[in-house]
Amino acid sequence: MLAIYKKELKSAMYSMIAPALIAFILLFSGFFVSLNSLFNFASSIETSYSNTLFVLLIAVPVLSMRAFAGERGSGTYLLLGSLPIKTVDLLIGKYLAMITVISIPLFVTFLYTFILSLYGKVNVLSSAAATLAFILCGAAMLAIGLYISCLTDSQIVAAVISFTCLLAIYFLPTIVLMLPATAFASFLIITVLIIAFGLIAGYLTSNRIACGAVILFCESVLIAVFCINHEMLEGAAAKLVSSLSLTDRFSSFSTYGVFDISSVVYYLSVSAVFLFLAHRSLEKRRWS
Amino acid sequence: MIKASSLTKYYGSFCAVKDLSFTIEQGHIYGFLGPNGAGKTTTMNMLTGNLAATSGSVVIAGADIFKNPEEAKRHIGYLPEHPPLYPEFTPYEYLCFVGEAKGLRGAKLQNEVNGALKETGLTDVSARLIKNLSKGYCQRVGIAQATIGSPDVIILDEPTVGLDPKQVIQVRELIKSLSKKGTVILSSHILSEVEELCDRIMIMTKGTLVASDTLERLQKQYADNNILTLTVKCGVERAGEILSFLRGNAEYKVSPGQKAGSDIVITCQKKKDPRESVFFAFAKAGIPIISMNYKIITLEDVFLKATENLPKDALPKDSTPSEEALDTFVPPIKEKKPKRLRKAEDDEDDGDDYRPLFG
């Protein structure tokens, strides 16, 4: 794993992708920190993190597209496949290298806290917590990107699909908030989400029966709730989407300065699920 | 060293490799031949653990590549068709990565990397970026990568494709030097290369192994007729008289030579060699033989015959190579057999391929 980690990090640094991304993230984080803290007198850097979070939408696809789609495209995956390394080690090595790349500029941004502390009282711990949450949010997105990179042979396709998925994750809570919040509207939105989730699960597992069963089960629970107490569903869609959203969960760190354990667990869970899916996908390719 | 048994691979409903069995012995260079789409690369990918078989097994140095891949992969070095290089690395960094991934550390890693660089003649360019190297050098980096960690078997997929003639010679020399340390499996379309380098030949077509043996034995197996052409210093009629003793045993054609004398073409069944008797016949008549050429079937002929129409004696029963085909694949080690058996075998298969039948 260490060999893969070192190689990935070196490769990203030598090929100028990592330096360009680090500069890109630093540019925007520096811009927002100076805007918020120097001009608008915000006392902590985490308030500017909510503005900076969008950089992940670009940084993550660019980093993760190379992971497997790039290796397959250039034929180097055959080398990795013939080396005595476990698939898990390969995956984790690459994943940790990508997290390292996005952590570097965020760590530098965190150091701005100490510059701010020269001019007043700054809560270093909450800044540190927000920086950690930023990295974890990025890690969860990277796991999604890594999984998508496992599915295709083309770097461009991987980048476009990852970008679309992350964009949807970023904007879905805002879109759902704009929709009516009545119980029936929520019912319809959640139904659409259940069907979409079921179809994706069915496509990935190639198991129509399981996919149908999941959709039917979730839908019948939803119908039962709607029939028994439809008031419960008022505004439920927005709440559900917001709690599932990676970016909405970040606001408790950035806006309120709270270390939200449930969000940390959520980020780690999303990472674990997508790494597991990526592992399955790599193994499946070998057998198909 | 490597034992593949009943290896089968389906891509959906398409059968790429069907019931393939073979054994690779230590210390030989194996040539892996076959037309495009014969399943060579699929087989190589299965041998190296990149692809799982639909059924069957591959055991490398006692470890099953599908059940215990990490252990099995320790014994192989693989160079795919396109050298798997990272252009942003230098050869030194690249080889260090491969060495570390193969579990080498510290001084041992340094020794292996420096050894591989020296062996492949890359020491001078070891600090240059791979993207700035010529194709020949890139191929050498690929080969160096396969040799890191001194694996028992090195698998090379078309290693000389796209190289200029000088580089081809260098890479061939390199492969020859590798075979002194261990086993090499070489896939190639270039028959002359296989003929020059390999001492065992495997021919695949349509996912099955149709021939696997030493070149000499394959030549014997696939030869229909032996053809002897000679030029003698006498007239056509006189030559015909002298050759008349061949009647019934071989066909011969005598024609006037280009400058003087006569050209003769003698065709006889395989296993029959008329050279000696013809020589003595002309010597007795006091007629000099200017030239004599005994045509042995080339690898090209063997390849075409093996891949076009499958000869009955090459394939036992159900047109898949089984135990019988495997047996012929083992190098001809002189085993101690009962005297009677040994004699029968000697009569059947003379190592020299030269047996006077007439005279």
Coordinates of C-alpha atoms in Angstrom, one line a residue, chain A:
Chain A
M1 CA 0.0 0.0 0.0
L2 CA 2.8 2.4 0.9
A3 CA 4.4 1.8 -2.5
I4 CA 1.2 2.7 -4.3
Y5 CA 0.6 5.7 -2.0
K6 CA 4.1 7.1 -2.7
K7 CA 3.8 6.4 -6.4
E8 CA 0.4 8.1 -6.7
L9 CA 1.6 11.1 -4.8
K10 CA 4.7 11.4 -6.8
S11 CA 2.8 10.9 -10.0
A12 CA 0.3 13.6 -9.1
M13 CA 3.0 16.1 -8.1
Y14 CA 5.2 15.4 -11.2
S15 CA 2.4 15.6 -13.7
M16 CA 1.5 19.1 -12.5
I17 CA -2.1 18.1 -11.7
A18 CA -1.6 18.3 -7.9
P19 CA 0.3 21.6 -8.0
A20 CA -2.3 23.1 -10.2
L21 CA -5.1 21.9 -7.9
I22 CA -3.3 23.0 -4.8
A23 CA -2.8 26.5 -6.3
F24 CA -6.5 26.5 -7.4
I25 CA -7.8 25.7 -3.9
L26 CA -5.4 28.1 -2.3
L27 CA -6.4 30.9 -4.6
F28 CA -10.1 30.6 -3.7
S29 CA -9.6 29.9 0.0
G30 CA -7.3 32.8 0.2
F31 CA -9.7 35.0 -1.7
F32 CA -12.7 34.1 0.5
V33 CA -10.7 34.3 3.8
S34 CA -9.4 37.8 2.9
L35 CA -13.0 38.8 1.8
N36 CA -14.7 37.5 4.9
S37 CA -12.1 38.1 7.6
L38 CA -10.2 41.1 6.4
F39 CA -13.0 43.1 4.9
N40 CA -16.1 41.8 6.7
F41 CA -14.3 41.2 10.0
A42 CA -15.4 37.6 10.5
S43 CA -13.4 36.3 13.4
S44 CA -12.8 32.8 12.2
I45 CA -11.8 31.2 8.9
E46 CA -14.5 28.5 8.9
T47 CA -17.1 31.1 7.8
S48 CA -15.3 31.3 4.5
Y49 CA -15.1 27.5 4.2
S50 CA -18.8 27.4 3.1
N51 CA -17.9 29.6 0.2
T52 CA -14.8 27.6 -0.6
L53 CA -16.5 24.2 -0.5
F54 CA -17.4 24.4 -4.2
V55 CA -13.7 24.0 -5.2
L56 CA -14.2 20.3 -4.4
L57 CA -16.6 20.0 -7.3
I58 CA -13.7 20.7 -9.7
A59 CA -10.8 19.3 -7.7
V60 CA -12.4 15.9 -6.9
P61 CA -13.2 14.8 -10.5
V62 CA -9.8 16.0 -11.8
L63 CA -8.0 14.0 -9.2
S64 CA -10.1 10.9 -9.2
M65 CA -10.5 10.5 -12.9
R66 CA -6.9 9.4 -13.2
A67 CA -7.1 6.7 -10.5
F68 CA -8.4 3.8 -12.5
A69 CA -9.8 5.1 -15.8
G70 CA -6.4 6.7 -16.4
E71 CA -4.4 3.6 -15.5
R72 CA -6.6 1.5 -17.8
G73 CA -6.4 4.0 -20.6
S74 CA -2.6 4.0 -20.6
G75 CA -2.3 0.3 -20.1
T76 CA -0.5 0.6 -16.8
Y77 CA -3.4 -1.2 -15.0
L78 CA -2.0 -4.5 -16.4
L79 CA 1.2 -3.8 -14.5
L80 CA -0.7 -3.1 -11.2
G81 CA -2.7 -6.2 -11.8
S82 CA 0.3 -8.4 -12.2
L83 CA 2.1 -7.0 -9.1
P84 CA 1.7 -8.9 -5.8
I85 CA -0.6 -6.2 -4.3
K86 CA -4.1 -6.8 -2.9
T87 CA -6.9 -4.9 -4.6
V88 CA -7.8 -3.3 -1.3
D89 CA -4.2 -2.0 -0.8
L90 CA -4.2 -0.6 -4.3
L91 CA -7.5 1.2 -3.7
I92 CA -6.6 2.5 -0.2
G93 CA -3.1 3.6 -1.4
K94 CA -4.7 5.6 -4.3
Y95 CA -7.4 7.0 -2.0
L96 CA -5.1 8.2 0.7
A97 CA -2.8 9.9 -1.9
M98 CA -5.8 11.8 -3.3
I99 CA -6.8 12.9 0.2
T100 CA -3.3 14.0 0.9
V101 CA -3.4 16.2 -2.2
I102 CA -6.5 18.1 -1.1
S103 CA -5.4 18.2 2.5
I104 CA -2.3 20.2 1.7
P105 CA -4.0 23.5 0.6
L106 CA -6.6 23.1 3.4
F107 CA -3.9 22.7 6.0
V108 CA -2.2 25.8 4.6
T109 CA -5.6 27.6 4.8
F110 CA -6.0 26.5 8.4
L111 CA -2.7 28.2 9.2
Y112 CA -4.4 31.6 8.3
T113 CA -6.1 31.2 11.7
F114 CA -2.8 32.0 13.4
I115 CA -2.4 35.1 11.2
L116 CA -6.0 36.2 12.3
S117 CA -5.1 35.4 16.0
L118 CA -2.5 38.2 15.8
Y119 CA -5.4 40.7 15.6
G120 CA -7.9 39.3 18.1
K121 CA -9.4 36.3 19.8
V122 CA -9.8 33.3 17.5
N123 CA -11.2 29.8 18.3
V124 CA -8.5 27.6 16.9
L125 CA -10.3 24.4 17.8
S126 CA -13.4 25.1 15.9
S127 CA -11.3 26.1 12.9
A128 CA -9.4 22.9 13.2
A129 CA -12.7 21.0 13.4
A130 CA -14.0 22.7 10.3
T131 CA -10.8 22.0 8.4
L132 CA -11.1 18.3 9.4
A133 CA -14.7 18.3 8.3
F134 CA -13.8 19.9 5.0
I135 CA -11.2 17.2 4.4
L136 CA -13.7 14.5 5.3
C137 CA -16.3 16.0 3.0
G138 CA -13.7 16.0 0.3
A139 CA -12.8 12.4 1.2
A140 CA -16.4 11.3 0.8
M141 CA -16.6 13.0 -2.6
L142 CA -13.3 11.4 -3.6
A143 CA -14.6 8.0 -2.7
I144 CA -17.6 8.7 -5.1
G145 CA -15.2 9.9 -7.8
L146 CA -12.9 6.8 -7.3
Y147 CA -15.9 4.5 -7.7
I148 CA -16.9 6.2 -10.9
S149 CA -13.4 6.0 -12.1
C150 CA -13.5 2.2 -11.6
L151 CA -16.6 2.0 -13.9
T152 CA -15.1 3.4 -17.1
D153 CA -12.0 3.3 -19.2
S154 CA -12.0 6.9 -20.2
Q155 CA -10.7 9.7 -18.0
I156 CA -12.9 12.3 -19.6
V157 CA -16.1 10.2 -19.1
A158 CA -15.1 9.5 -15.5
A159 CA -14.5 13.3 -14.9
V160 CA -17.8 14.3 -16.5
I161 CA -19.9 11.7 -14.6
S162 CA -18.2 12.6 -11.3
F163 CA -18.7 16.3 -11.9
T164 CA -22.4 15.7 -12.7
C165 CA -22.9 13.6 -9.6
L166 CA -21.2 16.1 -7.3
L167 CA -23.1 19.0 -8.9
A168 CA -26.3 17.2 -8.2
I169 CA -25.3 16.5 -4.6
Y170 CA -24.3 20.2 -4.2
F171 CA -27.5 21.7 -5.7
L172 CA -30.2 19.1 -4.8
P173 CA -31.0 20.5 -1.4
T174 CA -31.4 24.0 -2.9
I175 CA -33.7 22.7 -5.7
V176 CA -35.8 20.6 -3.3
L177 CA -36.2 23.7 -1.0
M178 CA -37.7 25.6 -4.0
L179 CA -40.3 22.9 -4.6
P180 CA -43.6 22.9 -2.6
A181 CA -43.3 21.6 0.9
T182 CA -46.8 20.1 1.2
A183 CA -47.2 16.4 2.3
F184 CA -48.2 15.3 -1.2
A185 CA -45.3 17.1 -2.9
S186 CA -42.9 15.5 -0.4
F187 CA -44.6 12.2 -1.1
L188 CA -43.9 12.6 -4.8
I189 CA -40.3 13.8 -4.4
I190 CA -39.5 10.9 -2.0
T191 CA -41.1 8.4 -4.4
V192 CA -38.9 9.7 -7.3
L193 CA -35.8 9.5 -5.1
I194 CA -36.7 5.9 -4.0
I195 CA -37.3 4.8 -7.7
A196 CA -34.0 6.5 -8.7
F197 CA -32.1 4.8 -5.9
G198 CA -33.7 1.5 -6.7
L199 CA -32.8 1.7 -10.4
I200 CA -29.2 2.6 -9.7
A201 CA -28.9 -0.3 -7.2
G202 CA -30.6 -2.6 -9.7
Y203 CA -28.2 -1.5 -12.4
L204 CA -25.1 -2.0 -10.2
T205 CA -26.1 -5.4 -8.9
S206 CA -27.8 -6.6 -12.1
N207 CA -30.5 -8.0 -9.8
R208 CA -33.9 -6.9 -10.9
I209 CA -35.8 -8.8 -8.2
A210 CA -33.8 -7.3 -5.4
C211 CA -34.2 -3.8 -6.9
G212 CA -38.0 -4.3 -7.3
A213 CA -38.2 -5.6 -3.7
V214 CA -36.4 -2.5 -2.3
I215 CA -38.5 -0.1 -4.3
L216 CA -41.7 -1.9 -3.2
F217 CA -40.7 -2.0 0.4
C218 CA -39.7 1.6 0.7
E219 CA -42.7 2.8 -1.3
S220 CA -45.2 0.8 0.9
V221 CA -43.6 2.3 4.0
L222 CA -44.0 5.7 2.5
I223 CA -47.6 5.1 1.5
A224 CA -48.4 3.8 5.0
V225 CA -46.9 6.9 6.6
F226 CA -48.8 9.1 4.1
C227 CA -52.1 7.3 4.9
I228 CA -51.7 7.2 8.7
N229 CA -50.3 10.6 9.4
H230 CA -49.7 12.7 6.3
E231 CA -48.7 15.8 8.4
M232 CA -45.4 14.0 9.1
L233 CA -44.5 14.3 5.5
E234 CA -44.8 18.1 5.3
G235 CA -41.4 19.4 4.4
A236 CA -40.0 15.9 4.9
A237 CA -38.4 15.8 1.4
A238 CA -36.3 18.9 2.0
K239 CA -35.2 17.5 5.4
L240 CA -34.4 14.1 3.9
V241 CA -32.4 15.5 1.0
S242 CA -30.6 18.0 3.3
S243 CA -29.6 15.3 5.7
L244 CA -28.3 13.1 2.9
S245 CA -26.4 16.0 1.3
L246 CA -22.7 16.0 1.9
T247 CA -22.5 19.8 1.5
D248 CA -25.5 20.7 3.7
R249 CA -24.1 18.8 6.6
F250 CA -20.9 20.9 6.4
S251 CA -22.9 24.0 7.5
S252 CA -22.9 22.9 11.1
F253 CA -19.1 23.2 11.1
S254 CA -18.8 26.3 9.0
T255 CA -21.8 28.4 10.1
Y256 CA -22.2 27.4 13.7
G257 CA -18.7 26.2 14.6
V258 CA -20.1 23.0 16.0
F259 CA -18.2 19.7 15.8
D260 CA -21.1 17.5 14.6
I261 CA -20.2 13.9 15.3
S262 CA -23.2 12.6 13.2
S263 CA -21.9 14.4 10.1
V264 CA -18.4 13.0 10.7
V265 CA -19.9 9.5 10.9
Y266 CA -21.9 10.2 7.8
Y267 CA -18.9 11.3 5.8
L268 CA -16.9 8.2 6.9
S269 CA -19.9 6.0 6.1
V270 CA -20.2 7.4 2.6
S271 CA -16.5 7.0 2.0
A272 CA -16.6 3.4 3.2
V273 CA -19.7 2.5 1.1
F274 CA -18.2 3.9 -2.1
L275 CA -14.7 2.3 -1.4
F276 CA -16.5 -1.0 -1.0
L277 CA -18.4 -0.5 -4.2
A278 CA -15.2 0.4 -6.0
H279 CA -13.5 -2.7 -4.6
R280 CA -16.4 -4.8 -5.8
S281 CA -16.3 -3.1 -9.2
L282 CA -12.6 -3.8 -9.7
E283 CA -13.0 -7.5 -8.7
K284 CA -16.0 -7.8 -10.9
R285 CA -14.0 -6.5 -13.9
R286 CA -11.5 -9.3 -13.3
W287 CA -14.2 -11.9 -13.4
S288 CA -16.3 -10.6 -16.3

